[in-house]
PDB file of C-alpha atoms and ligand atoms in Angstrom:
ATOM      1  CA  UNK A   1      10.102 -19.075 -67.267  1.00 74.00           C
ATOM      2  CA  UNK A   2      13.346 -19.552 -69.159  1.00 84.00           C
ATOM      3  CA  UNK A   3      16.541 -18.904 -67.228  1.00 93.00           C
ATOM      4  CA  UNK A   4      18.186 -15.581 -67.991  1.00 96.00           C
ATOM      5  CA  UNK A   5      21.844 -14.754 -68.407  1.00 98.00           C
ATOM      6  CA  UNK A   6      24.193 -11.857 -68.966  1.00 98.00           C
ATOM      7  CA  UNK A   7      25.566 -12.263 -72.473  1.00 98.00           C
ATOM      8  CA  UNK A   8      28.559 -10.397 -73.845  1.00 98.00           C
ATOM      9  CA  UNK A   9      29.514 -10.312 -77.516  1.00 98.00           C
ATOM     10  CA  UNK A  10      33.019  -8.977 -78.107  1.00 98.00           C
ATOM     11  CA  UNK A  11      33.820  -8.031 -81.688  1.00 98.00           C
ATOM     12  CA  UNK A  12      36.928  -6.431 -83.110  1.00 98.00           C
ATOM     13  CA  UNK A  13      34.942  -3.818 -85.023  1.00 96.00           C
ATOM     14  CA  UNK A  14      31.684  -1.953 -84.660  1.00 95.00           C
ATOM     15  CA  UNK A  15      29.283  -4.176 -86.706  1.00 94.00           C
ATOM     16  CA  UNK A  16      30.987  -7.563 -86.017  1.00 96.00           C
ATOM     17  CA  UNK A  17      28.600  -8.751 -83.260  1.00 97.00           C
ATOM     18  CA  UNK A  18      25.692  -7.639 -85.452  1.00 96.00           C
ATOM     19  CA  UNK A  19      26.924  -9.549 -88.525  1.00 95.00           C
ATOM     20  CA  UNK A  20      28.103 -12.726 -86.833  1.00 96.00           C
ATOM     21  CA  UNK A  21      25.728 -13.177 -83.882  1.00 98.00           C
ATOM     22  CA  UNK A  22      23.119 -10.395 -84.088  1.00 98.00           C
ATOM     23  CA  UNK A  23      20.200 -12.810 -84.426  1.00 98.00           C
ATOM     24  CA  UNK A  24      21.334 -14.701 -81.340  1.00 98.00           C
ATOM     25  CA  UNK A  25      21.800 -11.489 -79.347  1.00 98.00           C
ATOM     26  CA  UNK A  26      18.288 -10.412 -80.334  1.00 98.00           C
ATOM     27  CA  UNK A  27      17.030 -13.773 -79.125  1.00 98.00           C
ATOM     28  CA  UNK A  28      18.899 -13.378 -75.857  1.00 98.00           C
ATOM     29  CA  UNK A  29      17.287  -9.966 -75.387  1.00 98.00           C
ATOM     30  CA  UNK A  30      13.899 -11.497 -76.110  1.00 97.00           C
ATOM     31  CA  UNK A  31      14.579 -14.127 -73.408  1.00 97.00           C
ATOM     32  CA  UNK A  32      15.179 -11.301 -70.932  1.00 97.00           C
ATOM     33  CA  UNK A  33      18.975 -11.571 -70.858  1.00 98.00           C
ATOM     34  CA  UNK A  34      21.160  -8.586 -70.194  1.00 98.00           C
ATOM     35  CA  UNK A  35      23.111  -8.136 -73.433  1.00 98.00           C
ATOM     36  CA  UNK A  36      26.392  -6.300 -73.914  1.00 98.00           C
ATOM     37  CA  UNK A  37      27.914  -5.548 -77.308  1.00 98.00           C
ATOM     38  CA  UNK A  38      31.582  -4.649 -76.977  1.00 98.00           C
ATOM     39  CA  UNK A  39      33.808  -3.322 -79.736  1.00 98.00           C
ATOM     40  CA  UNK A  40      37.555  -3.630 -79.262  1.00 98.00           C
ATOM     41  CA  UNK A  41      38.700  -1.203 -81.981  1.00 98.00           C
ATOM     42  CA  UNK A  42      37.376   2.200 -82.974  1.00 96.00           C
ATOM     43  CA  UNK A  43      36.513   1.048 -86.499  1.00 94.00           C
ATOM     44  CA  UNK A  44      38.427   3.883 -88.142  1.00 93.00           C
ATOM     45  CA  UNK A  45      40.059   1.801 -90.883  1.00 92.00           C
ATOM     46  CA  UNK A  46      36.787   1.093 -92.670  1.00 80.00           C
ATOM     47  CA  UNK A  47      34.628   3.761 -94.208  1.00 75.00           C
ATOM     48  CA  UNK A  48      34.214   6.397 -96.849  1.00 71.00           C
ATOM     49  CA  UNK A  49      35.987   9.145 -94.901  1.00 76.00           C
ATOM     50  CA  UNK A  50      39.695   9.264 -94.180  1.00 79.00           C
ATOM     51  CA  UNK A  51      39.205  11.559 -91.149  1.00 88.00           C
ATOM     52  CA  UNK A  52      39.750   9.001 -88.388  1.00 90.00           C
ATOM     53  CA  UNK A  53      38.475  11.183 -85.519  1.00 92.00           C
ATOM     54  CA  UNK A  54      35.298  11.934 -87.400  1.00 93.00           C
ATOM     55  CA  UNK A  55      34.860   8.296 -88.370  1.00 93.00           C
ATOM     56  CA  UNK A  56      35.404   7.150 -84.773  1.00 94.00           C
ATOM     57  CA  UNK A  57      32.501   9.360 -83.685  1.00 95.00           C
ATOM     58  CA  UNK A  58      30.304   8.124 -86.527  1.00 94.00           C
ATOM     59  CA  UNK A  59      31.043   4.493 -85.704  1.00 95.00           C
ATOM     60  CA  UNK A  60      30.294   5.071 -82.015  1.00 96.00           C
ATOM     61  CA  UNK A  61      26.932   6.567 -82.919  1.00 97.00           C
ATOM     62  CA  UNK A  62      26.167   3.684 -85.272  1.00 96.00           C
ATOM     63  CA  UNK A  63      27.167   1.026 -82.722  1.00 97.00           C
ATOM     64  CA  UNK A  64      24.992   2.681 -80.106  1.00 98.00           C
ATOM     65  CA  UNK A  65      22.043   2.785 -82.519  1.00 98.00           C
ATOM     66  CA  UNK A  66      22.547  -0.887 -83.450  1.00 98.00           C
ATOM     67  CA  UNK A  67      22.588  -1.941 -79.794  1.00 98.00           C
ATOM     68  CA  UNK A  68      19.458   0.104 -79.172  1.00 98.00           C
ATOM     69  CA  UNK A  69      17.520  -2.082 -81.659  1.00 98.00           C
ATOM     70  CA  UNK A  70      17.628  -4.893 -79.093  1.00 98.00           C
ATOM     71  CA  UNK A  71      18.120  -2.805 -75.933  1.00 98.00           C
ATOM     72  CA  UNK A  72      21.745  -3.916 -75.486  1.00 98.00           C
ATOM     73  CA  UNK A  73      24.440  -1.961 -73.691  1.00 98.00           C
ATOM     74  CA  UNK A  74      27.569  -0.991 -75.616  1.00 98.00           C
ATOM     75  CA  UNK A  75      31.193  -0.878 -74.574  1.00 98.00           C
ATOM     76  CA  UNK A  76      33.736   0.882 -76.783  1.00 98.00           C
ATOM     77  CA  UNK A  77      37.352   0.016 -76.047  1.00 98.00           C
ATOM     78  CA  UNK A  78      38.668   2.439 -78.683  1.00 97.00           C
ATOM     79  CA  UNK A  79      41.831   0.602 -79.735  1.00 97.00           C
ATOM     80  CA  UNK A  80      43.161   1.396 -83.239  1.00 96.00           C
ATOM     81  CA  UNK A  81      41.426  -0.407 -86.090  1.00 95.00           C
ATOM     82  CA  UNK A  82      43.710  -2.492 -88.369  1.00 94.00           C
ATOM     83  CA  UNK A  83      46.561  -1.778 -85.966  1.00 95.00           C
ATOM     84  CA  UNK A  84      45.326  -3.846 -83.023  1.00 97.00           C
ATOM     85  CA  UNK A  85      48.193  -5.464 -81.193  1.00 97.00           C
ATOM     86  CA  UNK A  86      48.338  -8.205 -78.654  1.00 98.00           C
ATOM     87  CA  UNK A  87      49.970  -6.532 -75.669  1.00 98.00           C
ATOM     88  CA  UNK A  88      49.334  -5.927 -72.000  1.00 97.00           C
ATOM     89  CA  UNK A  89      47.629  -2.565 -72.554  1.00 98.00           C
ATOM     90  CA  UNK A  90      45.098  -4.141 -74.954  1.00 98.00           C
ATOM     91  CA  UNK A  91      44.564  -7.075 -72.610  1.00 98.00           C
ATOM     92  CA  UNK A  92      43.848  -4.714 -69.698  1.00 98.00           C
ATOM     93  CA  UNK A  93      41.187  -2.935 -71.786  1.00 98.00           C
ATOM     94  CA  UNK A  94      39.451  -6.239 -72.504  1.00 98.00           C
ATOM     95  CA  UNK A  95      39.774  -7.406 -68.882  1.00 98.00           C
ATOM     96  CA  UNK A  96      38.108  -4.211 -67.721  1.00 98.00           C
ATOM     97  CA  UNK A  97      35.317  -4.551 -70.288  1.00 98.00           C
ATOM     98  CA  UNK A  98      34.603  -8.120 -69.128  1.00 98.00           C
ATOM     99  CA  UNK A  99      34.637  -6.928 -65.521  1.00 98.00           C
ATOM    100  CA  UNK A 100      32.204  -4.152 -66.431  1.00 98.00           C
ATOM    101  CA  UNK A 101      29.737  -6.583 -68.025  1.00 98.00           C
ATOM    102  CA  UNK A 102      30.300  -9.540 -65.653  1.00 98.00           C
ATOM    103  CA  UNK A 103      28.891 -11.952 -68.230  1.00 98.00           C
ATOM    104  CA  UNK A 104      27.756 -15.555 -67.826  1.00 98.00           C
ATOM    105  CA  UNK A 105      28.953 -16.274 -71.366  1.00 98.00           C
ATOM    106  CA  UNK A 106      31.034 -14.557 -74.014  1.00 98.00           C
ATOM    107  CA  UNK A 107      30.713 -14.726 -77.787  1.00 98.00           C
ATOM    108  CA  UNK A 108      33.729 -13.695 -79.840  1.00 98.00           C
ATOM    109  CA  UNK A 109      35.758 -14.348 -83.005  1.00 98.00           C
ATOM    110  CA  UNK A 110      37.425 -17.665 -83.743  1.00 97.00           C
ATOM    111  CA  UNK A 111      41.229 -17.645 -83.455  1.00 95.00           C
ATOM    112  CA  UNK A 112      41.590 -18.803 -87.078  1.00 93.00           C
ATOM    113  CA  UNK A 113      39.564 -15.927 -88.590  1.00 92.00           C
ATOM    114  CA  UNK A 114      41.154 -14.376 -91.693  1.00 90.00           C
ATOM    115  CA  UNK A 115      41.037 -10.819 -90.288  1.00 93.00           C
ATOM    116  CA  UNK A 116      44.008 -10.056 -88.047  1.00 96.00           C
ATOM    117  CA  UNK A 117      42.000  -7.781 -85.716  1.00 97.00           C
ATOM    118  CA  UNK A 118      39.529 -10.653 -85.293  1.00 97.00           C
ATOM    119  CA  UNK A 119      42.280 -13.148 -84.473  1.00 97.00           C
ATOM    120  CA  UNK A 120      43.928 -10.808 -81.982  1.00 98.00           C
ATOM    121  CA  UNK A 121      40.551 -10.064 -80.392  1.00 98.00           C
ATOM    122  CA  UNK A 122      39.977 -13.798 -79.985  1.00 98.00           C
ATOM    123  CA  UNK A 123      43.275 -14.219 -78.182  1.00 98.00           C
ATOM    124  CA  UNK A 124      42.759 -11.087 -76.076  1.00 98.00           C
ATOM    125  CA  UNK A 125      39.306 -12.275 -75.015  1.00 98.00           C
ATOM    126  CA  UNK A 126      40.499 -15.738 -74.039  1.00 97.00           C
ATOM    127  CA  UNK A 127      43.347 -14.391 -71.942  1.00 96.00           C
ATOM    128  CA  UNK A 128      41.331 -11.514 -70.480  1.00 98.00           C
ATOM    129  CA  UNK A 129      38.569 -13.963 -69.544  1.00 97.00           C
ATOM    130  CA  UNK A 130      41.063 -15.835 -67.406  1.00 95.00           C
ATOM    131  CA  UNK A 131      42.511 -12.725 -65.802  1.00 96.00           C
ATOM    132  CA  UNK A 132      39.189 -10.909 -65.221  1.00 97.00           C
ATOM    133  CA  UNK A 133      38.477 -13.112 -62.215  1.00 95.00           C
ATOM    134  CA  UNK A 134      42.023 -13.061 -60.894  1.00 94.00           C
ATOM    135  CA  UNK A 135      43.684 -10.459 -58.697  1.00 92.00           C
ATOM    136  CA  UNK A 136      46.977 -10.163 -60.570  1.00 92.00           C
ATOM    137  CA  UNK A 137      45.754  -7.281 -62.727  1.00 95.00           C
ATOM    138  CA  UNK A 138      43.782  -4.405 -61.205  1.00 95.00           C
ATOM    139  CA  UNK A 139      41.435  -2.346 -63.397  1.00 97.00           C
ATOM    140  CA  UNK A 140      38.627   0.162 -62.845  1.00 97.00           C
ATOM    141  CA  UNK A 141      35.877  -2.424 -62.391  1.00 98.00           C
ATOM    142  CA  UNK A 142      35.722  -5.116 -59.741  1.00 97.00           C
ATOM    143  CA  UNK A 143      36.782  -8.666 -60.504  1.00 97.00           C
ATOM    144  CA  UNK A 144      34.436 -11.247 -62.002  1.00 97.00           C
ATOM    145  CA  UNK A 145      33.615 -14.384 -60.070  1.00 95.00           C
ATOM    146  CA  UNK A 146      33.801 -16.922 -62.894  1.00 95.00           C
ATOM    147  CA  UNK A 147      35.845 -17.840 -65.942  1.00 95.00           C
ATOM    148  CA  UNK A 148      33.235 -17.576 -68.674  1.00 96.00           C
ATOM    149  CA  UNK A 149      32.246 -20.138 -71.254  1.00 97.00           C
ATOM    150  CA  UNK A 150      33.319 -18.795 -74.658  1.00 98.00           C
ATOM    151  CA  UNK A 151      31.579 -19.397 -77.991  1.00 98.00           C
ATOM    152  CA  UNK A 152      33.250 -18.657 -81.295  1.00 98.00           C
ATOM    153  CA  UNK A 153      31.077 -17.057 -83.933  1.00 97.00           C
ATOM    154  CA  UNK A 154      31.277 -18.030 -87.573  1.00 96.00           C
ATOM    155  CA  UNK A 155      34.012 -16.298 -89.571  1.00 93.00           C
ATOM    156  CA  UNK A 156      33.034 -14.366 -92.688  1.00 87.00           C
ATOM    157  CA  UNK A 157      32.024 -16.845 -95.421  1.00 84.00           C
ATOM    158  CA  UNK A 158      32.259 -19.720 -92.929  1.00 88.00           C
ATOM    159  CA  UNK A 159      35.038 -21.620 -94.687  1.00 87.00           C
ATOM    160  CA  UNK A 160      36.486 -24.305 -92.428  1.00 88.00           C
ATOM    161  CA  UNK A 161      34.090 -23.503 -89.589  1.00 95.00           C
ATOM    162  CA  UNK A 162      32.801 -26.621 -87.897  1.00 94.00           C
ATOM    163  CA  UNK A 163      30.044 -25.575 -85.487  1.00 97.00           C
ATOM    164  CA  UNK A 164      28.362 -27.737 -82.861  1.00 97.00           C
ATOM    165  CA  UNK A 165      25.812 -25.303 -81.409  1.00 98.00           C
ATOM    166  CA  UNK A 166      23.015 -23.766 -83.459  1.00 98.00           C
ATOM    167  CA  UNK A 167      20.581 -21.004 -82.556  1.00 98.00           C
ATOM    168  CA  UNK A 168      17.299 -20.615 -84.418  1.00 98.00           C
ATOM    169  CA  UNK A 169      17.179 -16.971 -85.482  1.00 98.00           C
ATOM    170  CA  UNK A 170      14.196 -17.262 -87.840  1.00 98.00           C
ATOM    171  CA  UNK A 171      12.171 -14.767 -85.823  1.00 98.00           C
ATOM    172  CA  UNK A 172      15.064 -12.367 -85.161  1.00 98.00           C
ATOM    173  CA  UNK A 173      16.727 -12.384 -88.596  1.00 98.00           C
ATOM    174  CA  UNK A 174      15.065  -9.094 -89.506  1.00 97.00           C
ATOM    175  CA  UNK A 175      16.337  -7.504 -86.304  1.00 97.00           C
ATOM    176  CA  UNK A 176      19.830  -8.721 -87.157  1.00 97.00           C
ATOM    177  CA  UNK A 177      19.644  -6.973 -90.529  1.00 95.00           C
ATOM    178  CA  UNK A 178      18.192  -3.875 -88.882  1.00 96.00           C
ATOM    179  CA  UNK A 179      21.111  -3.792 -86.454  1.00 96.00           C
ATOM    180  CA  UNK A 180      23.635  -4.152 -89.262  1.00 93.00           C
ATOM    181  CA  UNK A 181      21.928  -1.479 -91.362  1.00 92.00           C
ATOM    182  CA  UNK A 182      22.482   1.030 -88.538  1.00 94.00           C
ATOM    183  CA  UNK A 183      26.148   0.968 -89.623  1.00 92.00           C
ATOM    184  CA  UNK A 184      25.411   3.295 -92.499  1.00 88.00           C
ATOM    185  CA  UNK A 185      29.064   4.309 -92.935  1.00 87.00           C
ATOM    186  CA  UNK A 186      29.835   0.665 -93.717  1.00 84.00           C
ATOM    187  CA  UNK A 187      27.087  -0.259 -96.130  1.00 80.00           C
ATOM    188  CA  UNK A 188      28.488   1.445 -99.237  1.00 75.00           C
ATOM    189  CA  UNK A 189      32.070   0.880 -98.211  1.00 73.00           C
ATOM    190  CA  UNK A 190      31.695  -2.865 -97.629  1.00 72.00           C
ATOM    191  CA  UNK A 191      29.564  -3.370-100.683  1.00 70.00           C
ATOM    192  CA  UNK A 192      32.062  -1.603-102.900  1.00 71.00           C
ATOM    193  CA  UNK A 193      35.035  -3.468-101.458  1.00 70.00           C
ATOM    194  CA  UNK A 194      33.305  -6.831-101.577  1.00 68.00           C
ATOM    195  CA  UNK A 195      31.659  -6.253-104.927  1.00 68.00           C
ATOM    196  CA  UNK A 196      35.086  -5.827-106.516  1.00 70.00           C
ATOM    197  CA  UNK A 197      36.057  -9.209-105.173  1.00 70.00           C
ATOM    198  CA  UNK A 198      32.890 -11.288-105.362  1.00 68.00           C
ATOM    199  CA  UNK A 199      31.245  -9.635-108.387  1.00 67.00           C
ATOM    200  CA  UNK A 200      27.882  -9.631-106.622  1.00 66.00           C
ATOM    201  CA  UNK A 201      25.599  -6.585-106.604  1.00 63.00           C
ATOM    202  CA  UNK A 202      24.858  -6.812-102.881  1.00 68.00           C
ATOM    203  CA  UNK A 203      27.630  -9.102-101.601  1.00 73.00           C
ATOM    204  CA  UNK A 204      27.523  -8.315 -97.950  1.00 78.00           C
ATOM    205  CA  UNK A 205      23.850  -8.897 -97.341  1.00 85.00           C
ATOM    206  CA  UNK A 206      24.034 -11.939 -99.637  1.00 86.00           C
ATOM    207  CA  UNK A 207      26.646 -13.536 -97.416  1.00 87.00           C
ATOM    208  CA  UNK A 208      24.771 -12.718 -94.205  1.00 92.00           C
ATOM    209  CA  UNK A 209      21.546 -14.183 -95.547  1.00 94.00           C
ATOM    210  CA  UNK A 210      23.052 -17.212 -97.298  1.00 94.00           C
ATOM    211  CA  UNK A 211      25.090 -18.140 -94.220  1.00 96.00           C
ATOM    212  CA  UNK A 212      22.009 -17.881 -91.965  1.00 97.00           C
ATOM    213  CA  UNK A 213      19.986 -19.903 -94.455  1.00 97.00           C
ATOM    214  CA  UNK A 214      22.736 -22.543 -94.833  1.00 97.00           C
ATOM    215  CA  UNK A 215      22.992 -22.984 -91.053  1.00 98.00           C
ATOM    216  CA  UNK A 216      19.186 -23.023 -90.952  1.00 98.00           C
ATOM    217  CA  UNK A 217      19.055 -25.865 -93.475  1.00 98.00           C
ATOM    218  CA  UNK A 218      21.504 -27.831 -91.338  1.00 98.00           C
ATOM    219  CA  UNK A 219      19.398 -27.349 -88.202  1.00 98.00           C
ATOM    220  CA  UNK A 220      15.930 -27.661 -89.783  1.00 98.00           C
ATOM    221  CA  UNK A 221      14.819 -24.062 -89.337  1.00 98.00           C
ATOM    222  CA  UNK A 222      14.583 -21.101 -91.701  1.00 98.00           C
ATOM    223  CA  UNK A 223      17.553 -19.114 -90.374  1.00 98.00           C
ATOM    224  CA  UNK A 224      20.217 -20.046 -87.822  1.00 98.00           C
ATOM    225  CA  UNK A 225      23.522 -18.823 -86.438  1.00 98.00           C
ATOM    226  CA  UNK A 226      26.146 -21.410 -85.578  1.00 98.00           C
ATOM    227  CA  UNK A 227      28.801 -21.434 -82.877  1.00 98.00           C
ATOM    228  CA  UNK A 228      31.747 -23.423 -81.722  1.00 97.00           C
ATOM    229  CA  UNK A 229      32.152 -23.656 -77.938  1.00 97.00           C
ATOM    230  CA  UNK A 230      35.679 -23.356 -76.630  1.00 95.00           C
ATOM    231  CA  UNK A 231      36.105 -26.466 -74.517  1.00 91.00           C
ATOM    232  CA  UNK A 232      38.943 -25.501 -72.276  1.00 87.00           C
ATOM    233  CA  UNK A 233      39.776 -25.040 -68.598  1.00 84.00           C
ATOM    234  CA  UNK A 234      36.980 -23.770 -66.418  1.00 89.00           C
ATOM    235  CA  UNK A 235      34.793 -22.566 -69.265  1.00 89.00           C
ATOM    236  CA  UNK A 236      32.931 -25.840 -69.815  1.00 91.00           C
ATOM    237  CA  UNK A 237      29.283 -26.100 -68.707  1.00 92.00           C
ATOM    238  CA  UNK A 238      26.645 -28.812 -68.852  1.00 93.00           C
ATOM    239  CA  UNK A 239      23.676 -26.484 -69.268  1.00 93.00           C
ATOM    240  CA  UNK A 240      22.575 -24.851 -72.500  1.00 95.00           C
ATOM    241  CA  UNK A 241      23.435 -21.168 -72.265  1.00 96.00           C
ATOM    242  CA  UNK A 242      22.569 -19.917 -75.740  1.00 97.00           C
ATOM    243  CA  UNK A 243      18.864 -19.556 -76.519  1.00 97.00           C
TER     244      UNK A 243
HETATM  245 ZN1  LIG B   1      35.458  -7.080 -88.120  1.00 78.01          ZN
END
């Protein structure tokens, strides 16, 4: 039997883990891993409604439904979307989320992502990962025992991303799309925003599929997701952790 892990994907927004590593998370769930999907912001800057309280509730419901597709647990940190700041209060939220999940590995955004919430999340996760096991900062949950290996997921459109780890998601690609489609408040919104820019009729799903297919061609499978391990400090391992 394959070894099982606790896997935590930390995205800036509700729908990021689904878009950038949903196929891998589905595969982890299939392997018997415990999977956490954590959202740092409340997602209230993206959507058709301008009522942020209402949108926060909608996005919570959608994130919960997306996680349910693969039986993952969700953690909502509730920080303000598009206004995420790197500060101690934000770092404490992420430390506590990592302590709640106690993961064996973390997947998050790359620090050179175009989206500022994604970049700040990346930095918060790296620093929180270090402090989650330490006793300098107390939070609600008990300390972790390890500094986790971290994998960066592919930024939107993948420009400049140079991955070294690939996961075959051919048999979970449909689940990935199903997870993303649970974010109903985002489908029209993203398509309209992106369509203006890319002049494609269905730009968002195009990019998700083409990226998975492109990484699949590179790794000799139908669909793949690609990652870049952060090789730093005590987060380096010899064993393969991703499925
Ligand atoms: Zn995002």
